[in-house]
Amino acid sequence: MKANEMLRTHPNGATHLDWAVVASTIEDAMSCAQTCTSCADACLAEKMVADLRRCIRLNLDCADICQTTARVLSRRTEPVWDVLRAQVGSCFRVCGECADECAAHADMHEHCRVCAEECRRCEEACSRLLKALEEAAISARAAAPSA
Amino acid sequence: MKANEMLRTHPNGATHLDWAVVASTIEDAMSCAQTCTSCADACLAEKMVADLRRCIRLNLDCADICQTTARVLSRRTEPVWDVLRAQVGSCFRVCGECADECAAHADMHEHCRVCAEECRRCEEACSRLLKALEEAAISARAAAPSA
Amino acid sequence: MKANEMLRTHPNGATHLDWAVVASTIEDAMSCAQTCTSCADACLAEKMVADLRRCIRLNLDCADICQTTARVLSRRTEPVWDVLRAQVGSCFRVCGECADECAAHADMHEHCRVCAEECRRCEEACSRLLKALEEAAISARAAAPSA
Amino acid sequence: MKANEMLRTHPNGATHLDWAVVASTIEDAMSCAQTCTSCADACLAEKMVADLRRCIRLNLDCADICQTTARVLSRRTEPVWDVLRAQVGSCFRVCGECADECAAHADMHEHCRVCAEECRRCEEACSRLLKALEEAAISARAAAPSA
């Protein structure tokens, strides 16, 4: 994926935010979205599908939320930091829940084992990014206008 | 749109949450998503597109976030209330920002006037739903397990 | 939904295509997307979920394809007619398949009955729009450049 | 991205279709979707945004169509081959158009150069997959029922 290269070639200049951290979160969120879509479908095909309802539902939510978060983060033009924070916060939350759920039956289903890892990686990326967004907001306020 | 009929015919029984409030938020979010996609495109075609960058960017974010929120809310199976609250919170935030931005040039562009109204309606629906989710969580805790 | 109002207030002038037909297809596709997301989730909660795998899978595909088709159709700036035709063609196809599948167990599940109707309505809207796109292409070629 | 691993760990058995080819198309489509979202936003921030309207519009269409195609391809449960063919065909078409458009100003904008390459790669992946789907349909018919 070319998220870093695309953010680097954006015409907007430097900001208080490290865009490499954003790029890495975008890639984790895209990967998590794909894995969750696959995991929902693999769970649906399992004999014990009736026991996997909570997992399928969280997979579908996580895929939707990760995908939207990756899109919002892919934009560098005129960012509204509060919107970014709220959406990354929602992504952090759903990834944590989905990671826990998939981990609970990772022993039985290889697809849930892989999915739990991807969700955990994205949860951690969101956590790092939330901190970076916090610091960028502080630096921006200390400096003056522009973020 | 059939959001209410679909939520009513779901096999899950009654919960502490009023699903008619959810259905109405789904419809407002779907409508807002469509309007924002249209408004971003209409702004892009305006002669003064260079002055509408912030509006286009917020329109695109708002369309993505509203659409994902409508999907998450359309699911009644095994809801995780914290995930719902976080995503509806993000939707409330972006709709408020996008409504303000579009309202600022509603006099010049009819599409921005309509879009500002749709965003405000969805912002208010999210606000009502956040309150309903709060109350459902309290009732559920007071009663016992399950929401 | 305000699809018609938004397409009418677009700064681009008249074209060989009747945008009211496009607006009506957008609204049918958005409604179908929401209904299919709901129906997939209601099927997932049914006791007989194992018998509803094909329905859930088609519901999920139909929701994704309808949503993307509605977005592509919501844009009036610099349309590429071949892209529109291909995407509306894909939407026509998935709506037809999903309508057939849901209709097959409409007697047992009220949500499938509603969903079959919504899919059929969207299939018919796509069929009408494909014809309108064809005619617009012919008129445009007869006249000269621009569509 | 773990598309191949996820498709391999799916409970469904062997089919006439080589799922490694599907996995590689999913990854190209996800990468193309992210790049197009970024490119639309970078174009929007350029001084000459008014000259980039066609590019932005195609970028947005391409991002939506690639994302939906990746989702549909990520599902192995009960595939409807005609739906897959139609959606991959639409993806092939929009990627070709977007690659041509971005290539036309790749000299001026580095983000368009990267985006043209990503779109071309996805166009080629879709072309290969369309052939594989064709062959799988023939083998399936020659053998007997089920694909």
Coordinates of C-alpha atoms in Angstrom, one line a residue, chain C residues 16 136-145:
Chain C
H16 CA -29.1 14.5 -22.7
A136 CA -28.6 9.6 -23.8
A137 CA -25.5 8.2 -25.5
I138 CA -27.3 8.0 -28.8
S139 CA -28.7 11.6 -28.6
A140 CA -25.2 12.8 -27.5
R141 CA -23.6 11.1 -30.5
A142 CA -26.2 12.5 -32.9
A143 CA -25.9 16.0 -31.6
A144 CA -22.1 16.3 -31.4
P145 CA -19.7 16.4 -28.4

